[in-house]
Amino acid sequence: RAKKNTGRNKKVKKLTVVSACFYDNELPAQRLIHSCEKFNLNLSLYGIKQFGDNWRNMKVVKLLEHLESIESEYVLYTDASDSWMLFDEETIIKKFKKHEADILISGERNVYPEISREYPKSYTSIRYLCAGSFMGKTECVKDALKLLLKYPEDSNDQLLWHHLFLDEKMNIKIDYTASVFLSMCGIDLDAISIVSHANNPPVILLETDEYPCVIHFNGGKGGSQNELNMIRAWELTK
């Protein structure tokens, strides 16, 4: 069963999927847990029953603390309650390496929160970073989180990532084609192809003809169209 890393695994895998799970229990992360079991991925949840007070604390401070217990060469962070994995470790690492980045971070069509600084142009409709999913060598991710904490304190972790990316203090690249990460905020289901056949990639972003390794339904829930899309996509890919 995919669960919080206890350190008892005899074989340390190259990649660990890490996720903030600041809830009463693991139940909100069931899609992520199930998908990691399906693809034999090592999953390490943190934050259960801790109830962080803001995103900076939960996804920067606490994540940095948690990474001290991670032994794998690579770490992939994704949000717990609205994302899941679509491929195995070998495929994820292979696709990540093609980007030649210290940190590869997911992208989205809309900027959040608003930032007055100019963003570089993109050759796809995915232009702005989304801090809900990112990957790098474990030590590089630690370095990035430490740099985030040097910015003036703000409760929004994504704003800190915007500044770090724009300041070019590290080789951080946005996944403009969704080759590893697909953030579905602002993207309708008819913009992707979902294939249930085992010999085909489960999800393809039609705009870029790429098959992501992680799908993340970032954005509002509470019966929103985004949540309905997430439920539908899960039924087709689980």
mmCIF file of N, CA, C and O in Angstrom, residues 87-189:
data_model
loop_
_atom_site.group_PDB
_atom_site.id
_atom_site.type_symbol
_atom_site.label_atom_id
_atom_site.label_comp_id
_atom_site.label_asym_id
_atom_site.label_seq_id
_atom_site.Cartn_x
_atom_site.Cartn_y
_atom_site.Cartn_z
ATOM 1 N N PHE A 87 1.839 7.365 -15.007
ATOM 2 C CA PHE A 87 2.927 6.545 -15.541
ATOM 3 C C PHE A 87 3.861 6.094 -14.425
ATOM 4 O O PHE A 87 3.793 6.599 -13.302
ATOM 5 N N ASP A 88 4.768 5.205 -14.787
ATOM 6 C CA ASP A 88 5.694 4.645 -13.825
ATOM 7 C C ASP A 88 6.951 5.500 -13.676
ATOM 8 O O ASP A 88 7.145 6.495 -14.374
ATOM 9 N N GLU A 89 7.795 5.079 -12.737
ATOM 10 C CA GLU A 89 9.009 5.828 -12.412
ATOM 11 C C GLU A 89 9.925 6.014 -13.615
ATOM 12 O O GLU A 89 10.428 7.124 -13.864
ATOM 13 N N GLU A 90 10.167 4.959 -14.352
ATOM 14 C CA GLU A 90 11.085 5.026 -15.491
ATOM 15 C C GLU A 90 10.634 6.066 -16.512
ATOM 16 O O GLU A 90 11.442 6.874 -16.992
ATOM 17 N N THR A 91 9.352 6.071 -16.833
ATOM 18 C CA THR A 91 8.826 7.026 -17.810
ATOM 19 C C THR A 91 8.913 8.452 -17.287
ATOM 20 O O THR A 91 9.305 9.375 -18.007
ATOM 21 N N ILE A 92 8.569 8.645 -16.025
ATOM 22 C CA ILE A 92 8.593 9.988 -15.430
ATOM 23 C C ILE A 92 10.005 10.567 -15.469
ATOM 24 O O ILE A 92 10.216 11.711 -15.902
ATOM 25 N N ILE A 93 10.979 9.802 -15.020
ATOM 26 C CA ILE A 93 12.363 10.299 -14.979
ATOM 27 C C ILE A 93 12.880 10.559 -16.393
ATOM 28 O O ILE A 93 13.546 11.567 -16.649
ATOM 29 N N LYS A 94 12.584 9.667 -17.313
ATOM 30 C CA LYS A 94 13.031 9.840 -18.696
ATOM 31 C C LYS A 94 12.483 11.131 -19.291
ATOM 32 O O LYS A 94 13.211 11.901 -19.935
ATOM 33 N N LYS A 95 11.212 11.407 -19.082
ATOM 34 C CA LYS A 95 10.601 12.608 -19.636
ATOM 35 C C LYS A 95 11.116 13.870 -18.926
ATOM 36 O O LYS A 95 11.311 14.907 -19.548
ATOM 37 N N PHE A 96 11.341 13.760 -17.617
ATOM 38 C CA PHE A 96 11.895 14.893 -16.873
ATOM 39 C C PHE A 96 13.270 15.276 -17.400
ATOM 40 O O PHE A 96 13.576 16.458 -17.612
ATOM 41 N N LYS A 97 14.127 14.293 -17.639
ATOM 42 C CA LYS A 97 15.501 14.564 -18.068
ATOM 43 C C LYS A 97 15.559 15.295 -19.402
ATOM 44 O O LYS A 97 16.491 16.072 -19.661
ATOM 45 N N LYS A 98 14.588 15.076 -20.249
ATOM 46 C CA LYS A 98 14.583 15.745 -21.553
ATOM 47 C C LYS A 98 14.504 17.259 -21.427
ATOM 48 O O LYS A 98 14.922 17.985 -22.336
ATOM 49 N N HIS A 99 13.997 17.751 -20.322
ATOM 50 C CA HIS A 99 13.851 19.199 -20.139
ATOM 51 C C HIS A 99 15.147 19.868 -19.706
ATOM 52 O O HIS A 99 15.266 21.097 -19.769
ATOM 53 N N GLU A 100 16.098 19.086 -19.236
ATOM 54 C CA GLU A 100 17.401 19.614 -18.799
ATOM 55 C C GLU A 100 17.216 20.780 -17.826
ATOM 56 O O GLU A 100 17.783 21.866 -18.009
ATOM 57 N N ALA A 101 16.431 20.553 -16.805
ATOM 58 C CA ALA A 101 16.116 21.583 -15.814
ATOM 59 C C ALA A 101 16.514 21.119 -14.420
ATOM 60 O O ALA A 101 16.524 19.915 -14.131
ATOM 61 N N ASP A 102 16.851 22.084 -13.559
ATOM 62 C CA ASP A 102 17.021 21.748 -12.143
ATOM 63 C C ASP A 102 15.657 21.402 -11.541
ATOM 64 O O ASP A 102 15.522 20.435 -10.808
ATOM 65 N N ILE A 103 14.680 22.238 -11.858
ATOM 66 C CA ILE A 103 13.310 22.047 -11.408
ATOM 67 C C ILE A 103 12.395 22.175 -12.614
ATOM 68 O O ILE A 103 12.451 23.182 -13.336
ATOM 69 N N LEU A 104 11.550 21.189 -12.835
ATOM 70 C CA LEU A 104 10.489 21.288 -13.833
ATOM 71 C C LEU A 104 9.194 21.476 -13.060
ATOM 72 O O LEU A 104 8.870 20.690 -12.174
ATOM 73 N N ILE A 105 8.458 22.529 -13.405
ATOM 74 C CA ILE A 105 7.238 22.855 -12.672
ATOM 75 C C ILE A 105 6.071 22.902 -13.642
ATOM 76 O O ILE A 105 6.230 23.238 -14.819
ATOM 77 N N SER A 106 4.906 22.518 -13.161
ATOM 78 C CA SER A 106 3.739 22.487 -14.036
ATOM 79 C C SER A 106 3.329 23.898 -14.443
ATOM 80 O O SER A 106 3.643 24.877 -13.766
ATOM 81 N N GLY A 107 2.634 23.965 -15.556
ATOM 82 C CA GLY A 107 2.175 25.258 -16.055
ATOM 83 C C GLY A 107 0.671 25.284 -16.196
ATOM 84 O O GLY A 107 0.010 24.249 -16.210
ATOM 85 N N GLU A 108 0.114 26.479 -16.297
ATOM 86 C CA GLU A 108 -1.314 26.637 -16.523
ATOM 87 C C GLU A 108 -1.558 27.856 -17.398
ATOM 88 O O GLU A 108 -0.664 28.674 -17.626
ATOM 89 N N ARG A 109 -2.784 27.986 -17.889
ATOM 90 C CA ARG A 109 -3.121 29.051 -18.826
ATOM 91 C C ARG A 109 -3.310 30.405 -18.150
ATOM 92 O O ARG A 109 -3.090 31.444 -18.769
ATOM 93 N N ASN A 110 -3.722 30.397 -16.900
ATOM 94 C CA ASN A 110 -4.041 31.637 -16.205
ATOM 95 C C ASN A 110 -3.022 31.906 -15.102
ATOM 96 O O ASN A 110 -2.510 30.976 -14.484
ATOM 97 N N VAL A 111 -2.760 33.183 -14.851
ATOM 98 C CA VAL A 111 -1.822 33.534 -13.795
ATOM 99 C C VAL A 111 -2.564 33.657 -12.467
ATOM 100 O O VAL A 111 -3.617 34.283 -12.388
ATOM 101 N N TYR A 112 -2.016 33.025 -11.447
ATOM 102 C CA TYR A 112 -2.565 33.135 -10.087
ATOM 103 C C TYR A 112 -1.418 32.991 -9.094
ATOM 104 O O TYR A 112 -0.590 32.092 -9.240
ATOM 105 N N PRO A 113 -1.380 33.870 -8.073
ATOM 106 C CA PRO A 113 -2.155 35.108 -7.968
ATOM 107 C C PRO A 113 -1.637 36.152 -8.951
ATOM 108 O O PRO A 113 -0.605 35.948 -9.595
ATOM 109 N N GLU A 114 -2.332 37.252 -9.060
ATOM 110 C CA GLU A 114 -1.891 38.315 -9.961
ATOM 111 C C GLU A 114 -0.505 38.799 -9.555
ATOM 112 O O GLU A 114 -0.193 38.928 -8.377
ATOM 113 N N ILE A 115 0.329 39.042 -10.557
ATOM 114 C CA ILE A 115 1.686 39.522 -10.299
ATOM 115 C C ILE A 115 1.993 40.618 -11.307
ATOM 116 O O ILE A 115 1.638 40.524 -12.487
ATOM 117 N N SER A 116 2.606 41.684 -10.841
ATOM 118 C CA SER A 116 2.843 42.854 -11.695
ATOM 119 C C SER A 116 4.022 42.659 -12.646
ATOM 120 O O SER A 116 4.187 43.406 -13.600
ATOM 121 N N ARG A 117 4.826 41.656 -12.428
ATOM 122 C CA ARG A 117 6.008 41.438 -13.249
ATOM 123 C C ARG A 117 5.638 40.788 -14.575
ATOM 124 O O ARG A 117 4.668 40.035 -14.671
ATOM 125 N N GLU A 118 6.430 41.074 -15.601
ATOM 126 C CA GLU A 118 6.173 40.527 -16.934
ATOM 127 C C GLU A 118 6.638 39.081 -17.028
ATOM 128 O O GLU A 118 7.755 38.741 -16.625
ATOM 129 N N TYR A 119 5.775 38.236 -17.561
ATOM 130 C CA TYR A 119 6.085 36.827 -17.738
ATOM 131 C C TYR A 119 6.601 36.584 -19.149
ATOM 132 O O TYR A 119 6.164 37.247 -20.098
ATOM 133 N N PRO A 120 7.540 35.652 -19.325
ATOM 134 C CA PRO A 120 7.997 35.330 -20.685
ATOM 135 C C PRO A 120 6.864 34.727 -21.508
ATOM 136 O O PRO A 120 5.947 34.112 -20.982
ATOM 137 N N LYS A 121 6.950 34.914 -22.807
ATOM 138 C CA LYS A 121 5.965 34.339 -23.719
ATOM 139 C C LYS A 121 6.125 32.827 -23.767
ATOM 140 O O LYS A 121 7.177 32.280 -23.471
ATOM 141 N N SER A 122 5.058 32.170 -24.173
ATOM 142 C CA SER A 122 5.083 30.718 -24.322
ATOM 143 C C SER A 122 4.671 30.348 -25.739
ATOM 144 O O SER A 122 3.888 31.067 -26.364
ATOM 145 N N TYR A 123 5.183 29.236 -26.231
ATOM 146 C CA TYR A 123 4.817 28.775 -27.571
ATOM 147 C C TYR A 123 3.576 27.889 -27.537
ATOM 148 O O TYR A 123 3.164 27.345 -28.566
ATOM 149 N N THR A 124 2.972 27.733 -26.349
ATOM 150 C CA THR A 124 1.695 27.035 -26.213
ATOM 151 C C THR A 124 0.768 27.926 -25.385
ATOM 152 O O THR A 124 1.160 28.995 -24.907
ATOM 153 N N SER A 125 -0.462 27.476 -25.176
ATOM 154 C CA SER A 125 -1.398 28.249 -24.359
ATOM 155 C C SER A 125 -1.064 28.152 -22.875
ATOM 156 O O SER A 125 -1.610 28.890 -22.055
ATOM 157 N N ILE A 126 -0.163 27.242 -22.522
ATOM 158 C CA ILE A 126 0.283 27.100 -21.136
ATOM 159 C C ILE A 126 1.452 28.052 -20.919
ATOM 160 O O ILE A 126 2.540 27.837 -21.446
ATOM 161 N N ARG A 127 1.234 29.105 -20.146
ATOM 162 C CA ARG A 127 2.258 30.152 -20.021
ATOM 163 C C ARG A 127 2.776 30.342 -18.600
ATOM 164 O O ARG A 127 3.961 30.632 -18.399
ATOM 165 N N TYR A 128 1.908 30.200 -17.603
ATOM 166 C CA TYR A 128 2.264 30.559 -16.233
ATOM 167 C C TYR A 128 2.487 29.307 -15.385
ATOM 168 O O TYR A 128 1.857 28.278 -15.596
ATOM 169 N N LEU A 129 3.379 29.428 -14.410
ATOM 170 C CA LEU A 129 3.654 28.260 -13.580
ATOM 171 C C LEU A 129 2.519 27.982 -12.604
ATOM 172 O O LEU A 129 1.786 28.875 -12.190
ATOM 173 N N CYS A 130 2.424 26.718 -12.237
ATOM 174 C CA CYS A 130 1.495 26.249 -11.204
ATOM 175 C C CYS A 130 2.307 25.465 -10.193
ATOM 176 O O CYS A 130 2.954 24.475 -10.555
ATOM 177 N N ALA A 131 2.288 25.900 -8.953
ATOM 178 C CA ALA A 131 3.119 25.275 -7.917
ATOM 179 C C ALA A 131 2.521 23.991 -7.373
ATOM 180 O O ALA A 131 3.062 23.409 -6.432
ATOM 181 N N GLY A 132 1.439 23.509 -7.980
ATOM 182 C CA GLY A 132 0.798 22.293 -7.502
ATOM 183 C C GLY A 132 1.533 21.023 -7.855
ATOM 184 O O GLY A 132 1.256 19.962 -7.279
ATOM 185 N N SER A 133 2.473 21.088 -8.805
ATOM 186 C CA SER A 133 3.264 19.909 -9.184
ATOM 187 C C SER A 133 4.629 20.364 -9.678
ATOM 188 O O SER A 133 4.710 21.278 -10.503
ATOM 189 N N PHE A 134 5.669 19.722 -9.199
ATOM 190 C CA PHE A 134 7.020 20.028 -9.680
ATOM 191 C C PHE A 134 7.938 18.855 -9.364
ATOM 192 O O PHE A 134 7.620 17.991 -8.545
ATOM 193 N N MET A 135 9.091 18.836 -10.013
ATOM 194 C CA MET A 135 10.011 17.709 -9.866
ATOM 195 C C MET A 135 11.453 18.168 -10.038
ATOM 196 O O MET A 135 11.747 19.118 -10.769
ATOM 197 N N GLY A 136 12.344 17.478 -9.379
ATOM 198 C CA GLY A 136 13.770 17.716 -9.543
ATOM 199 C C GLY A 136 14.549 16.717 -8.727
ATOM 200 O O GLY A 136 13.971 15.874 -8.020
ATOM 201 N N LYS A 137 15.855 16.768 -8.837
ATOM 202 C CA LYS A 137 16.661 15.985 -7.920
ATOM 203 C C LYS A 137 16.369 16.492 -6.512
ATOM 204 O O LYS A 137 16.141 17.685 -6.296
ATOM 205 N N THR A 138 16.372 15.592 -5.556
ATOM 206 C CA THR A 138 15.947 15.941 -4.200
ATOM 207 C C THR A 138 16.724 17.128 -3.652
ATOM 208 O O THR A 138 16.150 18.045 -3.056
ATOM 209 N N GLU A 139 18.031 17.150 -3.864
ATOM 210 C CA GLU A 139 18.844 18.255 -3.347
ATOM 211 C C GLU A 139 18.500 19.572 -4.041
ATOM 212 O O GLU A 139 18.530 20.634 -3.413
ATOM 213 N N CYS A 140 18.170 19.513 -5.328
ATOM 214 C CA CYS A 140 17.775 20.728 -6.050
ATOM 215 C C CYS A 140 16.449 21.268 -5.528
ATOM 216 O O CYS A 140 16.267 22.487 -5.406
ATOM 217 N N VAL A 141 15.525 20.373 -5.236
ATOM 218 C CA VAL A 141 14.233 20.807 -4.692
ATOM 219 C C VAL A 141 14.433 21.451 -3.323
ATOM 220 O O VAL A 141 13.842 22.495 -3.013
ATOM 221 N N LYS A 142 15.288 20.867 -2.507
ATOM 222 C CA LYS A 142 15.602 21.476 -1.207
ATOM 223 C C LYS A 142 16.170 22.883 -1.395
ATOM 224 O O LYS A 142 15.785 23.830 -0.689
ATOM 225 N N ASP A 143 17.091 23.030 -2.340
ATOM 226 C CA ASP A 143 17.701 24.338 -2.600
ATOM 227 C C ASP A 143 16.647 25.353 -3.023
ATOM 228 O O ASP A 143 16.672 26.512 -2.589
ATOM 229 N N ALA A 144 15.710 24.923 -3.872
ATOM 230 C CA ALA A 144 14.658 25.829 -4.339
ATOM 231 C C ALA A 144 13.771 26.273 -3.179
ATOM 232 O O ALA A 144 13.436 27.454 -3.056
ATOM 233 N N LEU A 145 13.399 25.345 -2.330
ATOM 234 C CA LEU A 145 12.542 25.686 -1.190
ATOM 235 C C LEU A 145 13.248 26.656 -0.240
ATOM 236 O O LEU A 145 12.632 27.579 0.299
ATOM 237 N N LYS A 146 14.545 26.479 -0.046
ATOM 238 C CA LYS A 146 15.307 27.389 0.811
ATOM 239 C C LYS A 146 15.330 28.794 0.212
ATOM 240 O O LYS A 146 15.243 29.793 0.937
ATOM 241 N N LEU A 147 15.438 28.866 -1.128
ATOM 242 C CA LEU A 147 15.417 30.170 -1.778
ATOM 243 C C LEU A 147 14.039 30.829 -1.654
ATOM 244 O O LEU A 147 13.938 32.047 -1.485
ATOM 245 N N LEU A 148 12.987 30.042 -1.735
ATOM 246 C CA LEU A 148 11.636 30.591 -1.576
ATOM 247 C C LEU A 148 11.486 31.277 -0.219
ATOM 248 O O LEU A 148 10.832 32.322 -0.106
ATOM 249 N N LEU A 149 12.102 30.708 0.793
ATOM 250 C CA LEU A 149 11.969 31.248 2.144
ATOM 251 C C LEU A 149 12.756 32.534 2.352
ATOM 252 O O LEU A 149 12.590 33.210 3.370
ATOM 253 N N LYS A 150 13.593 32.891 1.390
ATOM 254 C CA LYS A 150 14.357 34.139 1.497
ATOM 255 C C LYS A 150 13.560 35.347 1.010
ATOM 256 O O LYS A 150 13.959 36.488 1.245
ATOM 257 N N TYR A 151 12.443 35.089 0.315
ATOM 258 C CA TYR A 151 11.600 36.196 -0.135
ATOM 259 C C TYR A 151 10.770 36.715 1.036
ATOM 260 O O TYR A 151 10.518 35.984 2.000
ATOM 261 N N PRO A 152 10.340 37.985 0.962
ATOM 262 C CA PRO A 152 9.472 38.521 2.017
ATOM 263 C C PRO A 152 8.294 37.583 2.243
ATOM 264 O O PRO A 152 7.691 37.093 1.291
ATOM 265 N N GLU A 153 7.985 37.337 3.504
ATOM 266 C CA GLU A 153 6.988 36.317 3.830
ATOM 267 C C GLU A 153 5.633 36.629 3.214
ATOM 268 O O GLU A 153 5.127 37.743 3.301
ATOM 269 N N ASP A 154 5.078 35.637 2.562
ATOM 270 C CA ASP A 154 3.743 35.714 1.979
ATOM 271 C C ASP A 154 3.101 34.352 2.175
ATOM 272 O O ASP A 154 3.763 33.324 2.078
ATOM 273 N N SER A 155 1.801 34.340 2.441
ATOM 274 C CA SER A 155 1.130 33.077 2.727
ATOM 275 C C SER A 155 0.903 32.228 1.488
ATOM 276 O O SER A 155 0.577 31.053 1.587
ATOM 277 N N ASN A 156 1.068 32.819 0.293
ATOM 278 C CA ASN A 156 0.799 32.108 -0.949
ATOM 279 C C ASN A 156 2.094 31.557 -1.526
ATOM 280 O O ASN A 156 2.936 32.295 -2.024
ATOM 281 N N ASP A 157 2.255 30.240 -1.485
ATOM 282 C CA ASP A 157 3.483 29.628 -1.979
ATOM 283 C C ASP A 157 3.673 29.842 -3.476
ATOM 284 O O ASP A 157 4.804 29.971 -3.967
ATOM 285 N N GLN A 158 2.560 29.911 -4.223
ATOM 286 C CA GLN A 158 2.692 30.060 -5.672
ATOM 287 C C GLN A 158 3.274 31.424 -6.040
ATOM 288 O O GLN A 158 4.034 31.531 -7.003
ATOM 289 N N LEU A 159 2.946 32.459 -5.276
ATOM 290 C CA LEU A 159 3.531 33.771 -5.520
ATOM 291 C C LEU A 159 5.043 33.726 -5.324
ATOM 292 O O LEU A 159 5.805 34.318 -6.106
ATOM 293 N N LEU A 160 5.496 33.000 -4.318
ATOM 294 C CA LEU A 160 6.935 32.863 -4.094
ATOM 295 C C LEU A 160 7.602 32.156 -5.267
ATOM 296 O O LEU A 160 8.689 32.550 -5.707
ATOM 297 N N TRP A 161 6.952 31.115 -5.800
ATOM 298 C CA TRP A 161 7.492 30.410 -6.965
ATOM 299 C C TRP A 161 7.540 31.322 -8.185
ATOM 300 O O TRP A 161 8.486 31.250 -8.978
ATOM 301 N N HIS A 162 6.533 32.179 -8.367
ATOM 302 C CA HIS A 162 6.569 33.141 -9.476
ATOM 303 C C HIS A 162 7.854 33.966 -9.419
ATOM 304 O O HIS A 162 8.558 34.125 -10.416
ATOM 305 N N HIS A 163 8.138 34.508 -8.242
ATOM 306 C CA HIS A 163 9.317 35.372 -8.099
ATOM 307 C C HIS A 163 10.614 34.595 -8.324
ATOM 308 O O HIS A 163 11.534 35.085 -8.991
ATOM 309 N N LEU A 164 10.692 33.391 -7.783
ATOM 310 C CA LEU A 164 11.910 32.596 -7.951
ATOM 311 C C LEU A 164 12.140 32.264 -9.421
ATOM 312 O O LEU A 164 13.273 32.348 -9.917
ATOM 313 N N PHE A 165 11.092 31.917 -10.119
ATOM 314 C CA PHE A 165 11.196 31.610 -11.550
ATOM 315 C C PHE A 165 11.634 32.844 -12.339
ATOM 316 O O PHE A 165 12.566 32.776 -13.161
ATOM 317 N N LEU A 166 11.005 33.968 -12.089
ATOM 318 C CA LEU A 166 11.306 35.187 -12.851
ATOM 319 C C LEU A 166 12.678 35.756 -12.505
ATOM 320 O O LEU A 166 13.311 36.403 -13.344
ATOM 321 N N ASP A 167 13.153 35.532 -11.304
ATOM 322 C CA ASP A 167 14.480 36.017 -10.913
ATOM 323 C C ASP A 167 15.604 35.153 -11.470
ATOM 324 O O ASP A 167 16.777 35.535 -11.378
ATOM 325 N N GLU A 168 15.270 33.994 -12.027
ATOM 326 C CA GLU A 168 16.232 33.098 -12.677
ATOM 327 C C GLU A 168 17.400 32.742 -11.760
ATOM 328 O O GLU A 168 18.545 32.667 -12.193
ATOM 329 N N LYS A 169 17.091 32.487 -10.494
ATOM 330 C CA LYS A 169 18.138 32.093 -9.547
ATOM 331 C C LYS A 169 18.491 30.612 -9.659
ATOM 332 O O LYS A 169 19.510 30.174 -9.132
ATOM 333 N N MET A 170 17.604 29.864 -10.310
ATOM 334 C CA MET A 170 17.854 28.453 -10.586
ATOM 335 C C MET A 170 17.359 28.162 -11.992
ATOM 336 O O MET A 170 16.612 28.958 -12.586
ATOM 337 N N ASN A 171 17.783 27.011 -12.500
ATOM 338 C CA ASN A 171 17.322 26.580 -13.820
ATOM 339 C C ASN A 171 15.948 25.922 -13.663
ATOM 340 O O ASN A 171 15.820 24.700 -13.648
ATOM 341 N N ILE A 172 14.928 26.771 -13.530
ATOM 342 C CA ILE A 172 13.547 26.317 -13.371
ATOM 343 C C ILE A 172 12.834 26.488 -14.700
ATOM 344 O O ILE A 172 12.843 27.567 -15.288
ATOM 345 N N LYS A 173 12.213 25.423 -15.169
ATOM 346 C CA LYS A 173 11.490 25.472 -16.439
ATOM 347 C C LYS A 173 10.031 25.087 -16.228
ATOM 348 O O LYS A 173 9.724 24.184 -15.445
ATOM 349 N N ILE A 174 9.166 25.795 -16.936
ATOM 350 C CA ILE A 174 7.746 25.465 -16.924
ATOM 351 C C ILE A 174 7.486 24.392 -17.971
ATOM 352 O O ILE A 174 8.032 24.441 -19.070
ATOM 353 N N ASP A 175 6.656 23.436 -17.627
ATOM 354 C CA ASP A 175 6.314 22.359 -18.558
ATOM 355 C C ASP A 175 5.239 22.867 -19.526
ATOM 356 O O ASP A 175 4.057 22.573 -19.398
ATOM 357 N N TYR A 176 5.677 23.629 -20.534
ATOM 358 C CA TYR A 176 4.755 24.294 -21.460
ATOM 359 C C TYR A 176 3.932 23.324 -22.299
ATOM 360 O O TYR A 176 2.867 23.679 -22.790
ATOM 361 N N THR A 177 4.411 22.110 -22.490
ATOM 362 C CA THR A 177 3.714 21.159 -23.353
ATOM 363 C C THR A 177 2.929 20.109 -22.573
ATOM 364 O O THR A 177 2.244 19.285 -23.181
ATOM 365 N N ALA A 178 3.035 20.142 -21.236
ATOM 366 C CA ALA A 178 2.403 19.133 -20.388
ATOM 367 C C ALA A 178 2.961 17.743 -20.671
ATOM 368 O O ALA A 178 2.245 16.752 -20.712
ATOM 369 N N SER A 179 4.270 17.665 -20.857
ATOM 370 C CA SER A 179 4.909 16.377 -21.105
ATOM 371 C C SER A 179 5.051 15.558 -19.828
ATOM 372 O O SER A 179 5.129 14.334 -19.878
ATOM 373 N N VAL A 180 5.105 16.225 -18.684
ATOM 374 C CA VAL A 180 5.145 15.545 -17.391
ATOM 375 C C VAL A 180 3.919 15.911 -16.554
ATOM 376 O O VAL A 180 3.262 15.050 -15.985
ATOM 377 N N PHE A 181 3.598 17.207 -16.507
ATOM 378 C CA PHE A 181 2.512 17.697 -15.667
ATOM 379 C C PHE A 181 1.408 18.337 -16.499
ATOM 380 O O PHE A 181 1.688 19.175 -17.362
ATOM 381 N N LEU A 182 0.172 17.979 -16.219
ATOM 382 C CA LEU A 182 -0.970 18.633 -16.851
ATOM 383 C C LEU A 182 -1.855 19.226 -15.771
ATOM 384 O O LEU A 182 -2.450 18.505 -14.965
ATOM 385 N N SER A 183 -1.926 20.559 -15.728
ATOM 386 C CA SER A 183 -2.822 21.261 -14.812
ATOM 387 C C SER A 183 -4.106 21.589 -15.564
ATOM 388 O O SER A 183 -4.072 22.257 -16.593
ATOM 389 N N MET A 184 -5.232 21.135 -15.039
ATOM 390 C CA MET A 184 -6.490 21.203 -15.775
ATOM 391 C C MET A 184 -7.314 22.453 -15.508
ATOM 392 O O MET A 184 -8.395 22.613 -16.079
ATOM 393 N N CYS A 185 -6.849 23.346 -14.680
ATOM 394 C CA CYS A 185 -7.582 24.596 -14.459
ATOM 395 C C CYS A 185 -7.661 25.367 -15.781
ATOM 396 O O CYS A 185 -6.641 25.663 -16.399
ATOM 397 N N GLY A 186 -8.876 25.681 -16.223
ATOM 398 C CA GLY A 186 -9.055 26.394 -17.484
ATOM 399 C C GLY A 186 -9.010 25.511 -18.710
ATOM 400 O O GLY A 186 -9.032 26.011 -19.836
ATOM 401 N N ILE A 187 -8.939 24.206 -18.521
ATOM 402 C CA ILE A 187 -8.897 23.264 -19.645
ATOM 403 C C ILE A 187 -10.104 22.333 -19.553
ATOM 404 O O ILE A 187 -10.299 21.655 -18.540
ATOM 405 N N ASP A 188 -10.928 22.297 -20.579
ATOM 406 C CA ASP A 188 -12.099 21.428 -20.610
ATOM 407 C C ASP A 188 -11.694 20.001 -20.973
ATOM 408 O O ASP A 188 -10.642 19.774 -21.585
ATOM 409 N N LEU A 189 -12.547 19.061 -20.648
ATOM 410 C CA LEU A 189 -12.252 17.666 -20.962
ATOM 411 C C LEU A 189 -12.141 17.411 -22.454
ATOM 412 O O LEU A 189 -11.429 16.498 -22.882
#
